[in-house]
Amino acid sequence: MTTDPASPASSAAFDVRPLPAFRDNYIWLLSRDGCAAVVDPGDAAPVEAALAEAGLCLVAILVTHHHADHQGGVERLVAAHGATVFGPAAESITGLSRPLRGGERIEVDGLGAAFDVLSVPGHTRGHLAYLAGRRLFCGDTLFGAGCGRLFEGTPAQMAASLGVLAGLPDDTEVYCAHEYTEMNLRFAAAVEPHNPAVRQRIADAAAIRARGEPTLPSTIGLEKATNPFLRCAEPAVIAAARQRDPSAAGAVGVFAAIRGWRNEF
Ligand code: ZN
Ligand code: FE
């Protein structure tokens, strides 16, 4: 990953808002001075509505991975707007014009922003995350208090990918692609019943959802305090994992045991 200390401040200047899609997806709409980009447009309709309402011109589409709820709207949006499509080279992405592998820094000119591209395999084998300053767009890798299912990758890959994200500054904002926070917190409380930060977040998330608002963005600091998948080195999480699977050993073994437990929760 390229690091340029000058760019985080300048790349934070765009606005971000969620466009709810399907049951619980968020398509993130990034905009600045009449230009827009979207992250993971699984459906074109909410994007078209938001562009029309705000009078925005779509210049770029950032795709984190190939699942239909993340790229299903790409074809229609490209046909209508001719936007540049960034996405994983290792996956089948409709209309992909800028194939990426991770480690690149991309410029989205209309937004005046640069994004570092992070390779975060696990949910899928080519999954990418996009980091602009202190804003992380992480698709289905990291969720509020949870992480994506391992459809294509190994526990070791996902644990390493989550480790990369956990290494970002605590005040990094985390823009996940699904509203799964409350369900994930119920699981987090089962893993760590005595973690006060989990208890507090359950109350906070309930209040936020009662107002009809997204629990996102989260922050890396909040995830490190409440997300069991970022807490696999904590004695309480290790103990819970071993209760589930007595053979769970090492960081990856603990992660795999917790992930397997979550699948059946
Ligand atoms: Zn997915
Ligand atoms: Fe998804």
XYZ file of N, CA and C and ligand atoms in Angstrom:
797
model
N 0.841 -1.189 0.000
C 0.000 0.000 0.000
C 0.878 1.242 0.000
N 0.565 2.153 -0.887
C 1.296 3.406 -0.940
C 0.844 4.285 0.224
N 1.757 4.970 0.839
C 1.321 5.920 1.860
C 1.858 7.288 1.509
N 0.967 8.227 1.549
C 1.336 9.597 1.247
C 0.672 10.458 2.306
N 1.449 10.943 3.265
C 0.852 11.658 4.393
C 0.063 12.895 3.964
N 0.297 13.367 2.763
C -0.406 14.588 2.337
C -1.843 14.326 1.919
N -2.159 13.082 1.511
C -3.467 12.895 0.885
C -4.663 12.604 1.794
N -4.504 12.012 3.007
C -5.720 11.717 3.756
C -6.626 12.934 3.958
N -6.070 14.062 4.311
C -6.901 15.233 4.569
C -7.645 15.651 3.299
N -6.945 15.687 2.183
C -7.576 16.150 0.957
C -8.625 15.168 0.463
N -8.449 13.868 0.746
C -9.377 12.889 0.211
C -10.615 12.743 1.080
N -10.678 13.457 2.183
C -11.838 13.327 3.070
C -12.906 14.359 2.735
N -12.719 15.094 1.658
C -13.604 16.239 1.411
C -14.950 15.873 0.802
N -15.117 14.667 0.324
C -16.412 14.323 -0.279
C -17.459 13.979 0.790
N -18.729 14.106 0.411
C -19.833 13.705 1.290
C -20.103 12.222 1.083
N -20.608 11.569 2.103
C -20.982 10.154 1.999
C -22.378 9.973 2.555
N -23.207 9.240 1.812
C -24.479 8.852 2.418
C -24.921 7.471 1.951
N -25.691 6.796 2.803
C -26.124 5.438 2.470
C -27.376 5.453 1.602
N -27.407 4.576 0.618
C -28.632 4.330 -0.138
C -29.064 2.912 0.219
N -30.119 2.774 1.006
C -30.576 1.430 1.361
C -31.015 0.668 0.118
N -30.691 -0.618 0.071
C -31.060 -1.453 -1.068
C -31.419 -2.847 -0.563
N -32.289 -3.515 -1.331
C -32.726 -4.858 -0.938
C -33.199 -4.832 0.523
N -32.905 -5.917 1.238
C -33.360 -6.041 2.612
C -32.499 -5.246 3.580
N -31.194 -5.369 3.424
C -30.306 -4.783 4.438
C -28.972 -4.312 3.868
N -28.924 -4.107 2.532
C -27.676 -3.588 1.938
C -27.621 -2.065 2.039
N -26.395 -1.551 2.083
C -26.168 -0.124 1.862
C -25.269 0.042 0.648
N -25.737 0.843 -0.310
C -24.884 1.323 -1.396
C -24.397 2.688 -0.914
N -23.094 2.881 -0.842
C -22.589 4.171 -0.344
C -22.423 5.132 -1.507
N -23.049 6.299 -1.379
C -22.984 7.350 -2.406
C -22.002 8.417 -1.937
N -20.949 8.614 -2.716
C -19.904 9.591 -2.409
C -20.082 10.748 -3.377
N -20.062 11.968 -2.895
C -20.278 13.083 -3.819
C -19.493 14.320 -3.423
N -19.207 15.101 -4.439
C -18.510 16.367 -4.228
C -18.697 17.229 -5.473
N -19.145 18.447 -5.285
C -19.262 19.413 -6.380
C -19.972 18.842 -7.604
N -21.072 18.163 -7.396
C -21.866 17.666 -8.515
C -21.408 16.333 -9.092
N -20.274 15.814 -8.613
C -19.786 14.513 -9.084
C -20.046 13.449 -8.029
N -20.263 12.233 -8.491
C -20.563 11.165 -7.543
C -19.878 9.865 -7.921
N -19.664 9.049 -6.904
C -19.224 7.665 -7.082
C -20.098 6.817 -6.174
N -20.276 5.561 -6.524
C -20.997 4.649 -5.635
C -20.136 3.427 -5.359
N -20.314 2.901 -4.154
C -19.630 1.675 -3.777
C -20.670 0.554 -3.736
N -20.405 -0.513 -4.465
C -21.232 -1.727 -4.448
C -22.703 -1.510 -4.804
N -22.965 -0.986 -6.011
C -24.357 -0.794 -6.420
C -25.004 -2.115 -6.860
N -25.577 -2.821 -5.914
C -26.256 -4.068 -6.231
C -27.517 -3.842 -7.034
N -28.077 -2.639 -6.908
C -29.292 -2.268 -7.621
C -29.099 -0.858 -8.176
N -29.441 -0.656 -9.452
C -29.265 0.670 -10.062
C -30.348 1.652 -9.625
N -31.546 1.162 -9.303
C -32.683 2.061 -9.075
C -32.456 3.087 -7.960
N -32.026 2.684 -6.779
C -31.821 3.698 -5.739
C -30.703 4.680 -6.084
N -29.733 4.226 -6.865
C -28.642 5.115 -7.284
C -29.181 6.147 -8.266
N -29.943 5.700 -9.252
C -30.524 6.629 -10.231
C -31.409 7.658 -9.533
N -32.191 7.207 -8.577
C -33.085 8.128 -7.866
C -32.282 9.186 -7.113
N -31.227 8.765 -6.446
C -30.419 9.707 -5.662
C -29.658 10.671 -6.559
N -29.147 10.167 -7.688
C -28.421 11.037 -8.624
C -29.357 12.107 -9.174
N -30.560 11.678 -9.561
C -31.521 12.616 -10.142
C -31.950 13.656 -9.121
N -32.217 13.196 -7.920
C -32.711 14.097 -6.880
C -31.680 15.163 -6.522
N -30.399 14.758 -6.468
C -29.351 15.701 -6.061
C -28.653 16.350 -7.250
N -29.040 15.954 -8.469
C -28.410 16.539 -9.655
C -26.942 16.183 -9.763
N -26.615 14.921 -9.508
C -25.222 14.480 -9.527
C -24.910 13.707 -10.805
N -23.643 13.792 -11.216
C -23.153 13.051 -12.369
C -22.294 11.894 -11.870
N -22.643 10.681 -12.259
C -21.901 9.513 -11.771
C -20.605 9.337 -12.562
N -19.469 9.381 -11.872
C -18.184 9.237 -12.564
C -17.480 7.914 -12.286
N -17.779 7.297 -11.161
C -17.043 6.071 -10.819
C -17.896 5.109 -10.007
N -17.603 3.830 -10.181
C -18.235 2.750 -9.420
C -17.111 1.926 -8.813
N -17.147 1.767 -7.494
C -16.158 0.943 -6.810
C -16.854 -0.338 -6.361
N -16.338 -1.476 -6.809
C -16.933 -2.764 -6.469
C -15.960 -3.524 -5.571
N -16.475 -4.034 -4.447
C -15.585 -4.758 -3.526
C -15.452 -6.233 -3.877
N -16.550 -6.828 -4.397
C -16.490 -8.256 -4.742
C -17.661 -8.603 -5.649
N -17.657 -9.827 -6.156
C -18.532 -10.157 -7.288
C -19.977 -10.498 -6.951
N -20.354 -10.627 -5.698
C -21.722 -11.044 -5.386
C -22.752 -10.074 -5.972
N -23.893 -10.657 -6.384
C -24.897 -9.878 -7.121
C -25.432 -8.694 -6.322
N -25.511 -8.826 -5.008
C -26.040 -7.702 -4.219
C -25.037 -6.548 -4.123
N -23.857 -6.715 -4.749
C -22.845 -5.654 -4.766
C -22.571 -5.121 -6.165
N -22.908 -5.899 -7.194
C -22.612 -5.425 -8.551
C -23.789 -5.545 -9.515
N -24.955 -5.940 -9.008
C -26.104 -6.172 -9.897
C -26.572 -4.942 -10.665
N -26.264 -3.738 -10.149
C -26.704 -2.518 -10.832
C -25.658 -1.918 -11.751
N -24.475 -2.525 -11.812
C -23.358 -1.921 -12.546
C -23.677 -1.761 -14.033
N -24.215 -2.811 -14.641
C -24.426 -2.771 -16.090
C -25.333 -1.602 -16.491
N -26.424 -1.474 -15.760
C -27.364 -0.396 -16.088
C -26.761 0.984 -15.818
N -25.995 1.118 -14.759
C -25.387 2.414 -14.434
C -24.324 2.793 -15.464
N -23.543 1.824 -15.909
C -22.512 2.106 -16.915
C -23.173 2.493 -18.237
N -24.237 1.778 -18.583
C -24.930 2.087 -19.841
C -25.473 3.512 -19.822
N -25.953 3.937 -18.671
C -26.566 5.265 -18.578
C -25.552 6.375 -18.367
N -24.436 6.083 -17.702
C -23.522 7.149 -17.279
C -22.089 6.978 -17.768
N -21.744 5.794 -18.241
C -20.375 5.574 -18.702
C -19.323 5.691 -17.615
N -19.713 5.429 -16.386
C -18.775 5.583 -15.272
C -17.640 4.550 -15.346
N -16.486 4.925 -14.796
C -15.355 3.999 -14.675
C -15.668 2.979 -13.589
N -15.429 1.704 -13.890
C -15.715 0.646 -12.913
C -14.409 0.070 -12.365
N -14.198 0.279 -11.060
C -13.044 -0.281 -10.365
C -13.490 -1.545 -9.641
N -12.675 -2.575 -9.668
C -13.062 -3.795 -8.957
C -11.962 -4.825 -9.019
N -12.198 -5.954 -8.361
C -11.167 -6.985 -8.286
C -10.888 -7.669 -9.626
N -9.627 -7.686 -10.011
C -9.205 -8.364 -11.239
C -9.444 -9.859 -11.148
N -9.414 -10.385 -9.923
C -9.501 -11.836 -9.734
C -10.928 -12.353 -9.780
N -11.920 -11.459 -9.965
C -13.313 -11.899 -9.944
C -14.022 -11.421 -11.203
N -15.184 -12.014 -11.455
C -15.953 -11.648 -12.634
C -16.858 -10.461 -12.303
N -16.475 -9.278 -12.773
C -17.209 -8.043 -12.490
C -17.697 -7.460 -13.818
N -18.996 -7.226 -13.909
C -19.591 -6.659 -15.124
C -18.985 -5.298 -15.442
N -18.558 -5.108 -16.686
C -18.120 -3.777 -17.123
C -16.852 -3.282 -16.456
N -16.092 -4.189 -15.884
C -14.873 -3.783 -15.163
C -13.917 -3.053 -16.099
N -13.597 -1.788 -15.771
C -12.657 -1.054 -16.616
C -11.315 -0.837 -15.938
N -11.277 -0.926 -14.616
C -10.009 -0.764 -13.899
C -9.788 -1.940 -12.955
N -9.273 -3.070 -13.488
C -9.033 -4.236 -12.625
C -7.935 -3.963 -11.594
N -8.194 -4.381 -10.361
C -7.292 -4.088 -9.249
C -6.966 -5.363 -8.478
N -5.791 -5.376 -7.863
C -5.389 -6.543 -7.073
C -5.132 -6.199 -5.616
N -5.117 -4.920 -5.296
C -4.737 -4.495 -3.950
C -3.316 -3.981 -3.989
N -3.051 -2.930 -3.231
C -1.737 -2.312 -3.232
C -1.673 -1.079 -4.118
N -2.689 -0.904 -4.970
C -2.712 0.288 -5.825
C -3.247 1.496 -5.055
N -2.964 2.671 -5.592
C -3.683 3.871 -5.169
C -4.394 4.407 -6.402
N -5.710 4.561 -6.308
C -6.488 5.036 -7.456
C -6.989 6.452 -7.193
N -7.089 7.207 -8.263
C -7.637 8.554 -8.165
C -9.036 8.534 -8.750
N -9.997 9.110 -8.049
C -11.327 9.316 -8.623
C -11.434 10.820 -8.844
N -11.180 11.207 -10.072
C -10.961 12.619 -10.372
C -12.120 13.526 -9.966
N -13.331 13.139 -10.326
C -14.469 13.996 -10.016
C -14.647 14.251 -8.530
N -14.217 13.295 -7.717
C -14.345 13.449 -6.263
C -13.152 14.179 -5.668
N -12.092 14.335 -6.454
C -10.866 14.908 -5.923
C -10.291 14.037 -4.823
N -10.461 12.731 -4.967
C -10.061 11.831 -3.883
C -9.202 10.691 -4.395
N -8.311 10.251 -3.534
C -7.504 9.062 -3.810
C -7.920 7.968 -2.843
N -7.916 6.742 -3.341
C -8.255 5.578 -2.516
C -7.105 4.589 -2.559
N -6.684 4.145 -1.395
C -5.770 3.012 -1.343
C -6.606 1.753 -1.452
N -6.158 0.828 -2.310
C -6.891 -0.412 -2.540
C -6.246 -1.509 -1.685
N -7.056 -2.136 -0.840
C -6.553 -3.171 0.062
C -7.079 -4.531 -0.369
N -6.200 -5.503 -0.437
C -6.601 -6.876 -0.743
C -7.036 -7.540 0.563
N -8.316 -7.929 0.638
C -8.843 -8.517 1.876
C -9.631 -9.797 1.573
N -8.943 -10.826 1.073
C -9.639 -12.070 0.722
C -10.202 -12.775 1.955
N -11.216 -13.603 1.706
C -11.819 -14.365 2.796
C -13.289 -14.614 2.491
N -14.066 -13.535 2.424
C -15.478 -13.659 2.025
C -15.527 -14.169 0.583
N -14.749 -13.512 -0.291
C -14.476 -14.034 -1.637
C -12.970 -13.979 -1.854
N -12.501 -14.624 -2.897
C -11.044 -14.743 -3.004
C -10.364 -13.479 -3.513
N -11.112 -12.596 -4.189
C -10.481 -11.354 -4.671
C -10.976 -10.108 -3.961
N -11.671 -10.258 -2.860
C -12.332 -9.123 -2.183
C -11.371 -7.959 -1.948
N -11.853 -6.745 -2.272
C -11.069 -5.528 -2.062
C -11.763 -4.614 -1.061
N -10.984 -3.763 -0.418
C -11.526 -2.660 0.374
C -10.873 -1.386 -0.135
N -11.582 -0.271 0.012
C -11.120 1.022 -0.499
C -11.003 1.987 0.665
N -9.830 2.593 0.797
C -9.556 3.486 1.919
C -9.237 4.883 1.395
N -10.079 5.848 1.767
C -9.830 7.246 1.407
C -9.631 8.016 2.698
N -8.418 8.397 2.975
C -8.144 9.083 4.235
C -8.561 8.208 5.393
N -9.507 8.690 6.191
C -9.976 7.926 7.357
C -11.332 7.281 7.089
N -11.616 6.975 5.824
C -12.870 6.316 5.484
C -12.590 5.001 4.765
N -13.119 3.934 5.325
C -12.890 2.595 4.792
C -14.202 2.023 4.257
N -14.180 1.626 3.001
C -15.330 0.967 2.378
C -14.943 -0.499 2.208
N -15.554 -1.351 3.044
C -15.001 -2.694 3.191
C -15.942 -3.807 2.737
N -17.053 -3.466 2.063
C -17.907 -4.501 1.486
C -18.393 -5.486 2.528
N -18.179 -6.773 2.260
C -18.638 -7.823 3.168
C -17.484 -8.458 3.940
N -16.399 -7.706 4.148
C -15.289 -8.251 4.929
C -15.502 -8.000 6.420
N -15.674 -6.725 6.774
C -15.890 -6.335 8.170
C -17.286 -5.742 8.282
N -18.068 -6.221 9.262
C -19.385 -5.651 9.540
C -19.389 -5.048 10.937
N -20.421 -4.288 11.248
C -20.593 -3.818 12.611
C -20.668 -5.029 13.527
N -19.671 -5.195 14.394
C -19.590 -6.291 15.359
C -19.510 -7.681 14.723
N -19.170 -7.745 13.450
C -19.084 -9.061 12.810
C -18.160 -9.050 11.606
N -18.190 -10.151 10.861
C -17.423 -10.231 9.617
C -18.180 -11.095 8.626
N -17.747 -11.056 7.372
C -18.419 -11.814 6.332
C -18.208 -13.313 6.473
N -19.122 -14.051 5.873
C -18.957 -15.507 5.823
C -17.805 -15.877 4.895
N -17.203 -17.018 5.164
C -16.086 -17.464 4.328
C -16.628 -18.304 3.178
N -17.052 -17.627 2.122
C -17.589 -18.363 0.978
C -16.477 -18.964 0.125
N -15.384 -18.245 -0.038
C -14.327 -18.704 -0.946
C -12.961 -18.809 -0.271
N -12.752 -18.056 0.771
C -11.425 -18.015 1.385
C -11.318 -18.924 2.597
N -10.120 -18.951 3.163
C -9.835 -19.776 4.340
C -9.897 -18.912 5.599
N -10.048 -19.554 6.746
C -9.971 -18.785 7.993
C -8.660 -17.997 8.099
N -7.560 -18.566 7.662
C -6.275 -17.853 7.743
C -6.299 -16.584 6.899
N -6.897 -16.687 5.698
C -6.982 -15.493 4.844
C -7.851 -14.417 5.483
N -9.027 -14.823 5.969
C -9.926 -13.828 6.548
C -9.332 -13.214 7.797
N -8.698 -14.037 8.633
C -8.078 -13.506 9.851
C -6.991 -12.493 9.486
N -6.228 -12.784 8.435
C -5.177 -11.851 8.006
C -5.794 -10.559 7.454
N -6.871 -10.709 6.681
C -7.534 -9.528 6.120
C -8.092 -8.637 7.229
N -8.730 -9.262 8.215
C -9.265 -8.481 9.338
C -8.134 -7.832 10.122
N -6.991 -8.505 10.168
C -5.830 -7.932 10.836
C -5.340 -6.659 10.148
N -5.394 -6.660 8.812
C -5.019 -5.461 8.056
C -5.949 -4.307 8.423
N -7.253 -4.591 8.463
C -8.218 -3.529 8.761
C -8.090 -3.065 10.213
N -7.849 -4.005 11.117
C -7.691 -3.653 12.540
C -6.451 -2.795 12.776
N -5.515 -2.840 11.825
C -4.300 -2.050 11.951
C -4.467 -0.600 11.524
N -5.635 -0.259 10.997
C -5.884 1.138 10.609
C -6.125 1.970 11.872
N -5.959 3.277 11.774
C -6.165 4.115 12.966
C -7.570 3.942 13.561
N -7.662 4.059 14.884
C -8.929 3.831 15.579
C -10.053 4.736 15.086
N -9.716 5.926 14.623
C -10.780 6.848 14.205
C -11.166 6.662 12.728
N -10.659 5.619 12.090
C -11.072 5.318 10.714
C -12.549 4.933 10.703
N -13.326 5.575 9.854
C -14.751 5.256 9.741
C -14.934 4.023 8.864
N -15.812 3.121 9.300
C -16.003 1.834 8.633
C -17.386 1.808 7.980
N -17.385 1.801 6.644
C -18.625 1.799 5.866
C -18.841 0.384 5.317
N -19.651 -0.391 6.025
C -19.919 -1.778 5.649
C -21.070 -1.810 4.646
N -21.240 -2.948 4.008
C -22.248 -3.064 2.953
C -23.582 -3.636 3.434
N -23.669 -3.998 4.717
C -24.950 -4.520 5.228
C -25.241 -3.982 6.620
N -26.514 -3.862 6.930
C -26.952 -3.505 8.287
C -27.169 -4.788 9.073
N -26.082 -5.304 9.614
C -26.141 -6.553 10.379
C -25.778 -6.331 11.849
N -25.585 -5.081 12.244
C -24.958 -4.800 13.532
C -25.698 -5.412 14.721
N -27.035 -5.258 14.756
C -27.748 -5.723 15.949
C -27.664 -7.248 16.102
N -27.859 -7.965 15.001
C -27.753 -9.424 15.070
C -26.333 -9.831 15.465
N -25.349 -9.157 14.888
C -23.958 -9.468 15.236
C -23.672 -9.202 16.714
N -24.277 -8.149 17.244
C -24.043 -7.824 18.661
C -24.640 -8.878 19.582
N -25.744 -9.498 19.159
C -26.299 -10.577 19.977
C -25.288 -11.725 20.068
N -24.631 -11.981 18.949
C -23.597 -13.015 18.963
C -22.389 -12.568 19.796
N -21.982 -11.307 19.626
C -20.834 -10.789 20.388
C -21.078 -10.935 21.890
N -22.332 -10.722 22.305
C -22.669 -10.840 23.730
C -22.641 -12.299 24.184
N -22.916 -13.222 23.261
C -22.818 -14.646 23.606
C -21.354 -15.048 23.770
N -20.486 -14.476 22.947
C -19.054 -14.779 23.045
C -18.451 -14.129 24.287
N -18.806 -12.863 24.504
C -18.232 -12.099 25.622
C -19.350 -11.473 26.471
N -20.008 -12.279 27.296
C -21.132 -11.737 28.076
C -20.723 -10.638 29.056
N -19.434 -10.568 29.369
C -19.007 -9.586 30.375
C -18.265 -8.404 29.773
N -18.359 -8.220 28.465
C -17.686 -7.078 27.834
C -18.621 -5.859 27.899
N -18.268 -4.864 28.713
C -19.170 -3.712 28.877
C -19.344 -2.908 27.590
N -18.325 -2.908 26.724
C -18.433 -2.162 25.464
C -19.486 -2.802 24.556
N -19.617 -4.123 24.613
C -20.658 -4.809 23.832
C -22.030 -4.433 24.368
N -22.181 -4.458 25.690
C -23.463 -4.078 26.319
C -23.865 -2.662 25.898
N -22.890 -1.757 25.985
C -23.177 -0.364 25.645
C -23.576 -0.238 24.177
N -22.875 -0.978 23.331
C -23.162 -0.860 21.896
C -24.538 -1.443 21.559
N -24.953 -2.468 22.271
C -26.289 -3.029 22.059
C -27.339 -1.953 22.341
N -27.152 -1.216 23.432
C -28.101 -0.146 23.769
C -28.045 0.971 22.729
N -26.838 1.339 22.325
C -26.685 2.414 21.341
C -27.317 2.027 20.005
N -27.052 0.791 19.564
C -27.573 0.355 18.265
C -29.093 0.282 18.283
N -29.660 -0.164 19.405
C -31.126 -0.236 19.502
C -31.734 1.150 19.371
N -31.098 2.140 20.010
C -31.616 3.517 19.935
C -31.499 4.059 18.518
N -30.383 3.778 17.865
C -30.175 4.245 16.490
C -31.204 3.620 15.549
N -31.415 2.323 15.685
C -32.368 1.627 14.803
C -33.806 2.053 15.092
N -34.081 2.376 16.359
C -35.430 2.844 16.704
C -35.730 4.168 16.004
N -34.687 4.944 15.742
C -34.864 6.197 14.983
C -34.873 5.955 13.485
N -34.674 4.694 13.073
C -34.667 4.364 11.653
C -33.382 4.725 10.945
N -32.304 4.913 11.721
C -31.023 5.315 11.122
C -30.074 4.128 11.003
N -29.068 4.247 10.119
C -28.059 3.183 10.017
C -27.137 3.191 11.235
N -26.684 2.017 11.635
C -25.679 1.934 12.705
C -24.283 2.229 12.153
N -24.198 2.513 10.875
C -22.920 2.748 10.209
C -22.809 4.200 9.777
N -21.598 4.749 9.582
C -20.341 4.031 9.743
C -20.025 3.753 11.210
N -19.298 2.668 11.374
C -18.680 2.355 12.658
C -17.277 2.972 12.646
N -16.473 2.630 13.614
C -15.060 3.018 13.568
C -14.217 1.784 13.897
N -12.983 1.824 13.474
C -12.064 0.724 13.794
C -11.916 0.593 15.314
N -11.880 1.721 16.027
C -11.752 1.661 17.485
C -12.934 0.940 18.119
N -14.149 1.261 17.654
C -15.350 0.611 18.194
C -15.352 -0.881 17.857
N -14.936 -1.215 16.642
C -14.878 -2.634 16.267
C -13.863 -3.398 17.122
N -12.713 -2.776 17.373
C -11.701 -3.458 18.189
C -12.207 -3.697 19.609
N -13.128 -2.860 20.068
C -13.659 -3.003 21.433
C -14.826 -3.979 21.517
N -15.525 -4.221 20.391
C -16.791 -4.961 20.468
C -16.924 -6.131 19.500
N -16.082 -6.201 18.494
C -16.250 -7.206 17.437
C -15.443 -8.457 17.778
N -16.102 -9.585 18.052
C -15.344 -10.760 18.498
C -14.299 -11.217 17.485
N -14.550 -10.941 16.205
C -13.606 -11.396 15.168
C -12.327 -10.557 15.141
N -12.345 -9.393 15.793
C -11.121 -8.595 15.944
C -10.529 -8.783 17.338
N -11.106 -9.704 18.112
C -10.715 -9.854 19.506
C -10.266 -11.278 19.804
N -9.735 -11.948 18.779
C -9.372 -13.359 18.929
C -8.147 -13.580 19.817
N -7.483 -12.502 20.233
C -6.357 -12.638 21.159
C -6.786 -12.352 22.597
N -8.049 -11.956 22.797
C -8.550 -11.663 24.152
C -8.794 -12.976 24.902
N -8.350 -13.051 26.146
C -8.545 -14.291 26.926
C -10.010 -14.755 26.949
N -10.945 -13.821 27.078
C -12.362 -14.221 27.155
C -12.833 -14.844 25.844
N -12.333 -14.315 24.720
C -12.729 -14.846 23.409
C -12.069 -16.210 23.179
N -10.810 -16.326 23.576
C -10.120 -17.615 23.453
C -10.852 -18.679 24.283
N -11.238 -18.307 25.502
C -11.944 -19.257 26.377
C -13.272 -19.676 25.765
N -14.001 -18.712 25.199
C -15.295 -19.018 24.579
C -15.109 -19.926 23.368
N -14.074 -19.653 22.583
C -13.793 -20.473 21.391
C -13.454 -21.908 21.801
N -12.684 -22.039 22.880
C -12.269 -23.386 23.324
C -13.438 -24.162 23.916
N -14.401 -23.425 24.461
C -15.567 -24.113 24.979
C -16.366 -24.727 23.827
N -16.337 -24.010 22.731
C -17.033 -24.448 21.532
C -16.250 -25.568 20.838
N -14.922 -25.353 20.746
C -14.044 -26.303 20.064
C -12.746 -26.422 20.861
N -12.660 -27.459 21.691
C -11.510 -27.598 22.597
C -10.170 -27.630 21.863
N -10.181 -27.961 20.571
C -8.908 -28.033 19.852
C -8.490 -26.686 19.262
N -9.330 -25.637 19.419
C -9.011 -24.324 18.839
C -7.710 -23.791 19.424
N -6.723 -23.596 18.559
C -5.422 -23.115 19.026
C -4.891 -22.054 18.088
N -4.197 -21.086 18.670
C -3.608 -20.028 17.863
C -4.669 -19.055 17.381
N -4.223 -17.911 16.851
C -5.159 -16.855 16.456
C -6.115 -17.346 15.377
N -5.609 -18.093 14.395
C -6.463 -18.552 13.295
C -7.448 -19.615 13.785
N -6.979 -20.507 14.660
C -7.850 -21.543 15.207
C -8.994 -20.938 16.013
N -8.675 -19.912 16.797
C -9.710 -19.230 17.580
C -10.681 -18.525 16.640
N -10.147 -17.846 15.646
C -11.021 -17.177 14.664
C -11.945 -18.190 13.987
N -11.394 -19.303 13.548
C -12.196 -20.317 12.836
C -13.302 -20.869 13.735
N -12.987 -21.077 15.001
C -13.998 -21.610 15.930
C -15.134 -20.597 16.133
N -14.767 -19.330 16.277
C -15.783 -18.283 16.484
C -16.631 -18.116 15.216
N -15.967 -18.159 14.052
C -16.701 -18.002 12.782
C -17.669 -19.180 12.577
N -17.202 -20.392 12.910
C -18.065 -21.565 12.782
C -19.263 -21.487 13.718
N -19.033 -20.986 14.908
C -20.107 -20.808 15.884
C -21.116 -19.788 15.357
N -20.618 -18.701 14.810
C -21.513 -17.660 14.289
C -22.398 -18.197 13.155
N -21.848 -19.097 12.345
C -22.622 -19.658 11.222
C -23.866 -20.388 11.709
N -23.785 -20.923 12.916
C -24.914 -21.710 13.442
C -25.725 -20.939 14.465
N -25.350 -19.708 14.735
C -25.971 -18.950 15.829
C -27.407 -18.553 15.483
Zn -20.991 -10.770 -0.430
Fe -23.353 -8.759 0.437
